[in-house]
PDB file of C-alpha atoms in Angstrom:
ATOM      1  CA  ASN K   1       5.905  11.376-120.570  1.00 54.00           C
ATOM      2  CA  ALA K   2       6.513  14.849-119.253  1.00 75.00           C
ATOM      3  CA  GLY K   3       3.868  17.401-120.055  1.00 93.00           C
ATOM      4  CA  VAL K   4       4.445  21.024-120.914  1.00 96.00           C
ATOM      5  CA  MET K   5       6.971  22.470-118.511  1.00 97.00           C
ATOM      6  CA  GLN K   6       6.952  26.153-117.703  1.00 98.00           C
ATOM      7  CA  ASN K   7       9.348  28.074-115.535  1.00 97.00           C
ATOM      8  CA  PRO K   8       9.509  29.989-113.443  1.00 97.00           C
ATOM      9  CA  ARG K   9       6.137  29.286-111.885  1.00 97.00           C
ATOM     10  CA  HIS K  10       6.228  32.619-110.113  1.00 97.00           C
ATOM     11  CA  LEU K  11       8.202  35.677-111.079  1.00 98.00           C
ATOM     12  CA  VAL K  12       8.320  39.054-109.381  1.00 98.00           C
ATOM     13  CA  ARG K  13       9.737  42.024-111.233  1.00 98.00           C
ATOM     14  CA  ARG K  14       9.916  45.740-110.595  1.00 98.00           C
ATOM     15  CA  ARG K  15       8.668  48.174-113.185  1.00 97.00           C
ATOM     16  CA  GLY K  16      11.191  48.593-115.968  1.00 97.00           C
ATOM     17  CA  GLN K  17      12.843  45.202-115.534  1.00 98.00           C
ATOM     18  CA  GLU K  18      12.723  42.347-118.016  1.00 98.00           C
ATOM     19  CA  ALA K  19      10.772  39.131-117.597  1.00 98.00           C
ATOM     20  CA  ARG K  20      11.699  35.914-119.381  1.00 98.00           C
ATOM     21  CA  LEU K  21       9.301  33.022-119.319  1.00 98.00           C
ATOM     22  CA  ARG K  22      10.330  29.616-120.571  1.00 98.00           C
ATOM     23  CA  CYS K  23       8.291  26.777-121.992  1.00 98.00           C
ATOM     24  CA  SER K  24       9.346  23.260-122.939  1.00 97.00           C
ATOM     25  CA  PRO K  25       6.594  21.592-124.981  1.00 95.00           C
ATOM     26  CA  VAL K  26       5.531  17.987-124.762  1.00 93.00           C
ATOM     27  CA  LYS K  27       8.224  15.813-126.319  1.00 90.00           C
ATOM     28  CA  GLY K  28       7.519  15.472-130.016  1.00 85.00           C
ATOM     29  CA  HIS K  29       5.317  18.559-130.210  1.00 87.00           C
ATOM     30  CA  SER K  30       6.471  21.194-132.638  1.00 86.00           C
ATOM     31  CA  HIS K  31       3.712  23.786-132.166  1.00 88.00           C
ATOM     32  CA  VAL K  32       3.792  26.191-129.231  1.00 92.00           C
ATOM     33  CA  TYR K  33       1.224  28.782-128.187  1.00 92.00           C
ATOM     34  CA  TRP K  34       1.371  31.476-125.528  1.00 96.00           C
ATOM     35  CA  TYR K  35      -1.714  32.786-123.748  1.00 96.00           C
ATOM     36  CA  ARG K  36      -2.209  35.434-121.093  1.00 97.00           C
ATOM     37  CA  GLN K  37      -4.854  35.218-118.390  1.00 96.00           C
ATOM     38  CA  LEU K  38      -5.892  38.066-116.150  1.00 90.00           C
ATOM     39  CA  PRO K  39      -7.998  37.503-113.007  1.00 79.00           C
ATOM     40  CA  GLU K  40     -11.643  36.926-113.930  1.00 75.00           C
ATOM     41  CA  GLU K  41     -10.716  37.108-117.595  1.00 80.00           C
ATOM     42  CA  GLY K  42     -10.433  34.447-120.214  1.00 85.00           C
ATOM     43  CA  LEU K  43      -7.314  33.156-121.838  1.00 92.00           C
ATOM     44  CA  LYS K  44      -6.113  35.602-124.468  1.00 92.00           C
ATOM     45  CA  PHE K  45      -4.120  34.266-127.391  1.00 91.00           C
ATOM     46  CA  MET K  46      -0.780  35.971-127.821  1.00 94.00           C
ATOM     47  CA  VAL K  47       1.409  34.083-130.269  1.00 94.00           C
ATOM     48  CA  TYR K  48       1.738  30.800-132.138  1.00 91.00           C
ATOM     49  CA  LEU K  49       5.162  29.449-133.041  1.00 91.00           C
ATOM     50  CA  GLN K  50       6.687  26.484-134.739  1.00 89.00           C
ATOM     51  CA  LYS K  51      10.356  25.660-134.562  1.00 87.00           C
ATOM     52  CA  GLU K  52      12.311  28.785-135.551  1.00 88.00           C
ATOM     53  CA  ASN K  53       9.193  30.457-136.983  1.00 92.00           C
ATOM     54  CA  ILE K  54       6.529  32.806-135.683  1.00 93.00           C
ATOM     55  CA  ILE K  55       3.322  31.762-137.381  1.00 88.00           C
ATOM     56  CA  ASP K  56       0.833  34.172-135.824  1.00 88.00           C
ATOM     57  CA  GLU K  57       1.612  36.983-133.400  1.00 92.00           C
ATOM     58  CA  SER K  58      -1.638  38.846-133.831  1.00 89.00           C
ATOM     59  CA  GLY K  59      -2.410  38.727-130.109  1.00 91.00           C
ATOM     60  CA  MET K  60       0.903  40.026-128.918  1.00 93.00           C
ATOM     61  CA  PRO K  61       1.466  43.712-128.076  1.00 94.00           C
ATOM     62  CA  LYS K  62       3.627  45.356-130.695  1.00 91.00           C
ATOM     63  CA  GLU K  63       6.066  46.790-128.201  1.00 95.00           C
ATOM     64  CA  ARG K  64       8.071  45.231-125.372  1.00 98.00           C
ATOM     65  CA  PHE K  65       6.858  41.675-126.060  1.00 98.00           C
ATOM     66  CA  SER K  66       8.695  39.099-128.120  1.00 97.00           C
ATOM     67  CA  ALA K  67       8.654  35.341-128.456  1.00 97.00           C
ATOM     68  CA  GLU K  68      10.922  32.727-129.943  1.00 96.00           C
ATOM     69  CA  PHE K  69      11.066  28.985-130.341  1.00 95.00           C
ATOM     70  CA  PRO K  70      14.603  28.083-131.351  1.00 93.00           C
ATOM     71  CA  LYS K  71      15.673  24.877-133.037  1.00 90.00           C
ATOM     72  CA  GLU K  72      17.138  23.721-129.751  1.00 90.00           C
ATOM     73  CA  GLY K  73      15.807  24.602-126.336  1.00 92.00           C
ATOM     74  CA  PRO K  74      12.588  25.946-124.922  1.00 96.00           C
ATOM     75  CA  SER K  75      10.288  28.618-126.233  1.00 97.00           C
ATOM     76  CA  ILE K  76      10.860  31.989-124.588  1.00 98.00           C
ATOM     77  CA  LEU K  77       8.365  34.775-124.005  1.00 98.00           C
ATOM     78  CA  ARG K  78      10.216  37.961-123.246  1.00 98.00           C
ATOM     79  CA  ILE K  79       8.706  41.104-121.795  1.00 98.00           C
ATOM     80  CA  GLN K  80      10.935  44.128-121.682  1.00 98.00           C
ATOM     81  CA  GLN K  81      10.459  47.116-119.397  1.00 98.00           C
ATOM     82  CA  VAL K  82       7.574  45.526-117.566  1.00 98.00           C
ATOM     83  CA  VAL K  83       4.681  47.610-116.286  1.00 97.00           C
ATOM     84  CA  ARG K  84       2.065  46.801-113.653  1.00 95.00           C
ATOM     85  CA  GLY K  85      -0.453  45.952-116.349  1.00 94.00           C
ATOM     86  CA  ASP K  86       1.738  43.035-117.420  1.00 96.00           C
ATOM     87  CA  SER K  87       0.947  41.240-114.158  1.00 96.00           C
ATOM     88  CA  ALA K  88      -0.899  38.096-115.195  1.00 97.00           C
ATOM     89  CA  ALA K  89      -0.618  34.360-115.574  1.00 97.00           C
ATOM     90  CA  TYR K  90       1.109  33.363-118.793  1.00 98.00           C
ATOM     91  CA  PHE K  91       0.295  29.932-120.119  1.00 97.00           C
ATOM     92  CA  CYS K  92       2.153  27.985-122.709  1.00 97.00           C
ATOM     93  CA  ALA K  93       0.522  25.191-124.677  1.00 93.00           C
ATOM     94  CA  SER K  94       1.771  22.753-127.267  1.00 91.00           C
ATOM     95  CA  SER K  95       0.235  20.525-129.868  1.00 86.00           C
ATOM     96  CA  ARG K  96       1.360  17.857-132.252  1.00 79.00           C
ATOM     97  CA  GLU K  97      -1.028  18.714-135.021  1.00 63.00           C
ATOM     98  CA  THR K  98      -3.176  21.690-135.857  1.00 55.00           C
ATOM     99  CA  SER K  99      -5.070  20.340-138.805  1.00 47.00           C
ATOM    100  CA  VAL K 100      -8.723  19.626-138.281  1.00 38.00           C
ATOM    101  CA  ILE K 101      -8.087  16.457-140.256  1.00 41.00           C
ATOM    102  CA  ALA K 102      -5.926  15.158-137.448  1.00 47.00           C
ATOM    103  CA  ASN K 103      -7.425  12.792-134.923  1.00 44.00           C
ATOM    104  CA  THR K 104      -6.993  15.267-132.135  1.00 53.00           C
ATOM    105  CA  GLY K 105      -6.484  18.999-132.131  1.00 68.00           C
ATOM    106  CA  GLU K 106      -6.305  19.694-128.450  1.00 81.00           C
ATOM    107  CA  LEU K 107      -3.752  21.847-126.722  1.00 87.00           C
ATOM    108  CA  PHE K 108      -1.644  20.596-123.843  1.00 91.00           C
ATOM    109  CA  PHE K 109      -1.135  23.379-121.319  1.00 95.00           C
ATOM    110  CA  GLY K 110       1.555  23.988-118.782  1.00 97.00           C
ATOM    111  CA  GLU K 111       0.780  25.126-115.257  1.00 97.00           C
ATOM    112  CA  GLY K 112       1.552  28.715-116.107  1.00 97.00           C
ATOM    113  CA  SER K 113       4.004  31.378-115.027  1.00 98.00           C
ATOM    114  CA  ARG K 114       2.586  34.004-112.748  1.00 97.00           C
ATOM    115  CA  LEU K 115       4.192  37.371-113.227  1.00 97.00           C
ATOM    116  CA  THR K 116       3.805  40.058-110.601  1.00 97.00           C
ATOM    117  CA  VAL K 117       5.102  43.529-111.376  1.00 97.00           C
ATOM    118  CA  LEU K 118       5.699  45.723-108.338  1.00 96.00           C
TER     119      LEU K 118
ATOM    120  CA  SER T   1     -17.315  41.439-133.803  1.00 74.00           C
ATOM    121  CA  GLN T   2     -16.478  37.879-132.855  1.00 76.00           C
ATOM    122  CA  LYS T   3     -17.679  36.756-129.449  1.00 85.00           C
ATOM    123  CA  ILE T   4     -17.676  33.619-127.362  1.00 91.00           C
ATOM    124  CA  GLU T   5     -20.109  33.805-124.487  1.00 93.00           C
ATOM    125  CA  GLN T   6     -20.267  31.590-121.463  1.00 94.00           C
ATOM    126  CA  ASN T   7     -22.365  32.205-118.386  1.00 85.00           C
ATOM    127  CA  SER T   8     -20.142  34.314-116.177  1.00 79.00           C
ATOM    128  CA  GLU T   9     -22.123  33.547-113.062  1.00 85.00           C
ATOM    129  CA  ALA T  10     -21.194  30.515-111.030  1.00 91.00           C
ATOM    130  CA  LEU T  11     -23.411  27.501-111.550  1.00 94.00           C
ATOM    131  CA  ASN T  12     -24.416  25.671-108.375  1.00 96.00           C
ATOM    132  CA  ILE T  13     -25.582  22.083-108.827  1.00 96.00           C
ATOM    133  CA  GLN T  14     -26.451  19.473-106.264  1.00 97.00           C
ATOM    134  CA  GLU T  15     -24.340  16.347-106.262  1.00 97.00           C
ATOM    135  CA  GLY T  16     -25.803  13.601-108.426  1.00 97.00           C
ATOM    136  CA  LYS T  17     -27.662  15.977-110.735  1.00 97.00           C
ATOM    137  CA  THR T  18     -26.735  16.826-114.312  1.00 97.00           C
ATOM    138  CA  ALA T  19     -24.838  20.040-114.829  1.00 97.00           C
ATOM    139  CA  THR T  20     -25.351  21.809-118.167  1.00 97.00           C
ATOM    140  CA  LEU T  21     -23.059  24.594-119.331  1.00 97.00           C
ATOM    141  CA  THR T  22     -23.645  26.757-122.373  1.00 97.00           C
ATOM    142  CA  CYS T  23     -21.286  28.230-124.931  1.00 96.00           C
ATOM    143  CA  ASN T  24     -22.644  30.641-127.535  1.00 95.00           C
ATOM    144  CA  TYR T  25     -20.625  32.233-130.274  1.00 93.00           C
ATOM    145  CA  THR T  26     -21.170  34.909-132.888  1.00 89.00           C
ATOM    146  CA  ASN T  27     -19.369  35.713-136.120  1.00 83.00           C
ATOM    147  CA  TYR T  28     -17.406  32.491-136.116  1.00 80.00           C
ATOM    148  CA  SER T  29     -17.619  29.497-138.394  1.00 78.00           C
ATOM    149  CA  PRO T  30     -15.539  27.048-136.403  1.00 78.00           C
ATOM    150  CA  ALA T  31     -14.566  23.708-137.853  1.00 73.00           C
ATOM    151  CA  TYR T  32     -14.515  22.321-134.336  1.00 82.00           C
ATOM    152  CA  LEU T  33     -15.120  23.317-130.763  1.00 88.00           C
ATOM    153  CA  GLN T  34     -13.345  22.182-127.637  1.00 91.00           C
ATOM    154  CA  TRP T  35     -14.029  22.121-123.910  1.00 95.00           C
ATOM    155  CA  TYR T  36     -11.398  22.439-121.226  1.00 96.00           C
ATOM    156  CA  ARG T  37     -11.399  22.257-117.462  1.00 97.00           C
ATOM    157  CA  GLN T  38      -9.342  24.636-115.349  1.00 96.00           C
ATOM    158  CA  ASP T  39      -8.757  24.322-111.623  1.00 96.00           C
ATOM    159  CA  PRO T  40      -7.567  27.316-109.527  1.00 93.00           C
ATOM    160  CA  GLY T  41      -3.895  28.011-110.064  1.00 92.00           C
ATOM    161  CA  ARG T  42      -3.570  25.334-112.755  1.00 95.00           C
ATOM    162  CA  GLY T  43      -3.435  25.194-116.501  1.00 96.00           C
ATOM    163  CA  PRO T  44      -6.460  24.175-118.578  1.00 96.00           C
ATOM    164  CA  VAL T  45      -6.919  20.497-119.298  1.00 96.00           C
ATOM    165  CA  PHE T  46      -8.518  19.274-122.503  1.00 93.00           C
ATOM    166  CA  LEU T  47     -11.772  17.359-122.129  1.00 95.00           C
ATOM    167  CA  LEU T  48     -13.567  16.954-125.449  1.00 92.00           C
ATOM    168  CA  LEU T  49     -13.451  18.049-129.066  1.00 90.00           C
ATOM    169  CA  ILE T  50     -16.491  18.070-131.333  1.00 90.00           C
ATOM    170  CA  ARG T  51     -16.376  18.739-135.067  1.00 85.00           C
ATOM    171  CA  GLU T  52     -18.886  20.757-137.076  1.00 84.00           C
ATOM    172  CA  ASN T  53     -20.348  17.643-138.665  1.00 86.00           C
ATOM    173  CA  GLU T  54     -20.905  15.963-135.297  1.00 89.00           C
ATOM    174  CA  LYS T  55     -24.041  16.676-133.327  1.00 88.00           C
ATOM    175  CA  GLU T  56     -23.003  14.987-130.102  1.00 95.00           C
ATOM    176  CA  LYS T  57     -19.933  13.520-128.444  1.00 94.00           C
ATOM    177  CA  ARG T  58     -19.663  11.514-125.248  1.00 96.00           C
ATOM    178  CA  LYS T  59     -16.859  10.584-122.900  1.00 94.00           C
ATOM    179  CA  GLU T  60     -17.720   8.776-119.692  1.00 96.00           C
ATOM    180  CA  ARG T  61     -20.010  11.159-117.753  1.00 97.00           C
ATOM    181  CA  LEU T  62     -19.449  14.012-120.190  1.00 97.00           C
ATOM    182  CA  LYS T  63     -21.566  14.886-123.198  1.00 97.00           C
ATOM    183  CA  VAL T  64     -21.109  17.753-125.637  1.00 97.00           C
ATOM    184  CA  THR T  65     -23.507  18.914-128.327  1.00 96.00           C
ATOM    185  CA  PHE T  66     -22.738  21.290-131.181  1.00 93.00           C
ATOM    186  CA  ASP T  67     -25.471  23.147-133.041  1.00 92.00           C
ATOM    187  CA  THR T  68     -23.931  25.204-135.842  1.00 89.00           C
ATOM    188  CA  THR T  69     -27.325  26.679-136.726  1.00 91.00           C
ATOM    189  CA  LEU T  70     -27.890  28.023-133.229  1.00 93.00           C
ATOM    190  CA  LYS T  71     -24.150  28.680-132.894  1.00 92.00           C
ATOM    191  CA  GLN T  72     -24.184  26.961-129.565  1.00 94.00           C
ATOM    192  CA  SER T  73     -22.530  24.122-127.702  1.00 95.00           C
ATOM    193  CA  LEU T  74     -23.879  22.508-124.562  1.00 97.00           C
ATOM    194  CA  PHE T  75     -21.637  20.678-122.118  1.00 97.00           C
ATOM    195  CA  HIS T  76     -23.258  18.189-119.770  1.00 98.00           C
ATOM    196  CA  ILE T  77     -21.855  16.396-116.741  1.00 98.00           C
ATOM    197  CA  THR T  78     -24.141  13.627-115.552  1.00 97.00           C
ATOM    198  CA  ALA T  79     -24.128  12.214-112.015  1.00 97.00           C
ATOM    199  CA  SER T  80     -22.105  15.231-110.941  1.00 97.00           C
ATOM    200  CA  GLN T  81     -19.614  14.963-108.091  1.00 97.00           C
ATOM    201  CA  PRO T  82     -17.949  17.602-105.886  1.00 97.00           C
ATOM    202  CA  ALA T  83     -14.674  16.762-107.676  1.00 97.00           C
ATOM    203  CA  ASP T  84     -16.257  18.122-110.871  1.00 98.00           C
ATOM    204  CA  SER T  85     -16.180  21.619-109.349  1.00 98.00           C
ATOM    205  CA  ALA T  86     -13.964  23.750-111.572  1.00 97.00           C
ATOM    206  CA  THR T  87     -14.103  26.373-114.290  1.00 96.00           C
ATOM    207  CA  TYR T  88     -15.039  25.014-117.709  1.00 97.00           C
ATOM    208  CA  LEU T  89     -13.809  26.766-120.806  1.00 96.00           C
ATOM    209  CA  CYS T  90     -15.201  26.616-124.298  1.00 95.00           C
ATOM    210  CA  ALA T  91     -12.726  27.178-127.135  1.00 92.00           C
ATOM    211  CA  LEU T  92     -12.822  27.380-130.898  1.00 86.00           C
ATOM    212  CA  THR T  93     -10.667  28.449-133.789  1.00 75.00           C
ATOM    213  CA  ALA T  94     -10.935  31.985-135.012  1.00 57.00           C
ATOM    214  CA  GLY T  95     -10.225  30.901-138.545  1.00 50.00           C
ATOM    215  CA  GLY T  96      -8.216  32.952-140.995  1.00 42.00           C
ATOM    216  CA  GLY T  97      -5.357  30.489-140.974  1.00 42.00           C
ATOM    217  CA  ALA T  98      -4.341  30.948-137.342  1.00 45.00           C
ATOM    218  CA  ASP T  99      -4.598  27.768-135.387  1.00 59.00           C
ATOM    219  CA  GLY T 100      -4.548  29.381-131.995  1.00 68.00           C
ATOM    220  CA  LEU T 101      -7.713  28.655-130.102  1.00 82.00           C
ATOM    221  CA  THR T 102      -9.935  31.463-128.846  1.00 85.00           C
ATOM    222  CA  PHE T 103     -11.368  30.827-125.399  1.00 91.00           C
ATOM    223  CA  GLY T 104     -14.497  31.943-123.636  1.00 93.00           C
ATOM    224  CA  LYS T 105     -14.135  33.334-120.130  1.00 93.00           C
ATOM    225  CA  GLY T 106     -15.435  30.117-118.655  1.00 94.00           C
ATOM    226  CA  THR T 107     -18.188  29.102-116.293  1.00 95.00           C
ATOM    227  CA  HIS T 108     -17.384  28.294-112.681  1.00 95.00           C
ATOM    228  CA  LEU T 109     -19.219  25.119-111.695  1.00 97.00           C
ATOM    229  CA  ILE T 110     -19.784  24.250-108.048  1.00 97.00           C
ATOM    230  CA  ILE T 111     -21.122  20.820-107.149  1.00 97.00           C
ATOM    231  CA  GLN T 112     -22.554  20.858-103.676  1.00 96.00           C
ATOM    232  CA  PRO T 113     -22.560  17.643-101.624  1.00 92.00           C
TER     233      PRO T 113
END
C-alpha cells in the first residue's frame, strides 16, 4: 500500500509568489494534518482536515495560508505571497481514526515538501 | 503555558548499551503519548503509543513508560545499534477537541560503534 505522498518534494519560490503543496493520504484515511518544521525546531501543527471540512486551523497563520481537502483529489496547502520566513519543511500526515478508543492513533507522515523562498 | 520538553542536546551512547530518552510535559492531561523516529530529510515514523492507564509498553527492543503523576515518559532502546541513530520525537494531544498531535523538539540519538 502506498503511504502518504507529498509533492513537490522541493519547491523554490521568489518572494511574492504562491506555493502549492499537495498531499495524498494513505488509501482509506480520511483525516489529514499539516505540520511545519523549521531547522532545529519541532514539528508545529498547522491544520487538521477531514474530507471537505477544516476541523482545526488553530496553528495556521491567519493571512496568506489556506488549506483544503476536497471530496476528490489531494489535500492542498496554499501559501500566497511567500516571504523568506515561510522557508521550511512542510509535512502532511494522515490517520484512519483519531479516537483514543481506536486501536491505534498514530499518524502516517509523508516525506515532506521543502520550500525555499529566495 | 503548555510545554513538551525533550533533551535538546545530542545523546551519545555506545553500541550495545541501553539508550534512555526523556519527555516531560507541563499543563497537559494527555490521554495518550506517542514516540516517533525521524531521520534527516525524512518524515517522522511512528514507533509506539502508550495510553494514560498503561505504565509500560514494549515492542522488540523498545520500551516506553508513562508516569502521569510525574508528567513524564521515558523511551528506552536496549542493545542499541548504530542504525538506531536518529532524532526521536515525543508527541501528545493538546486536548480541547483538536486531534492534532503536539510534538516535542526531539532528541538526537547517536549510537557509536
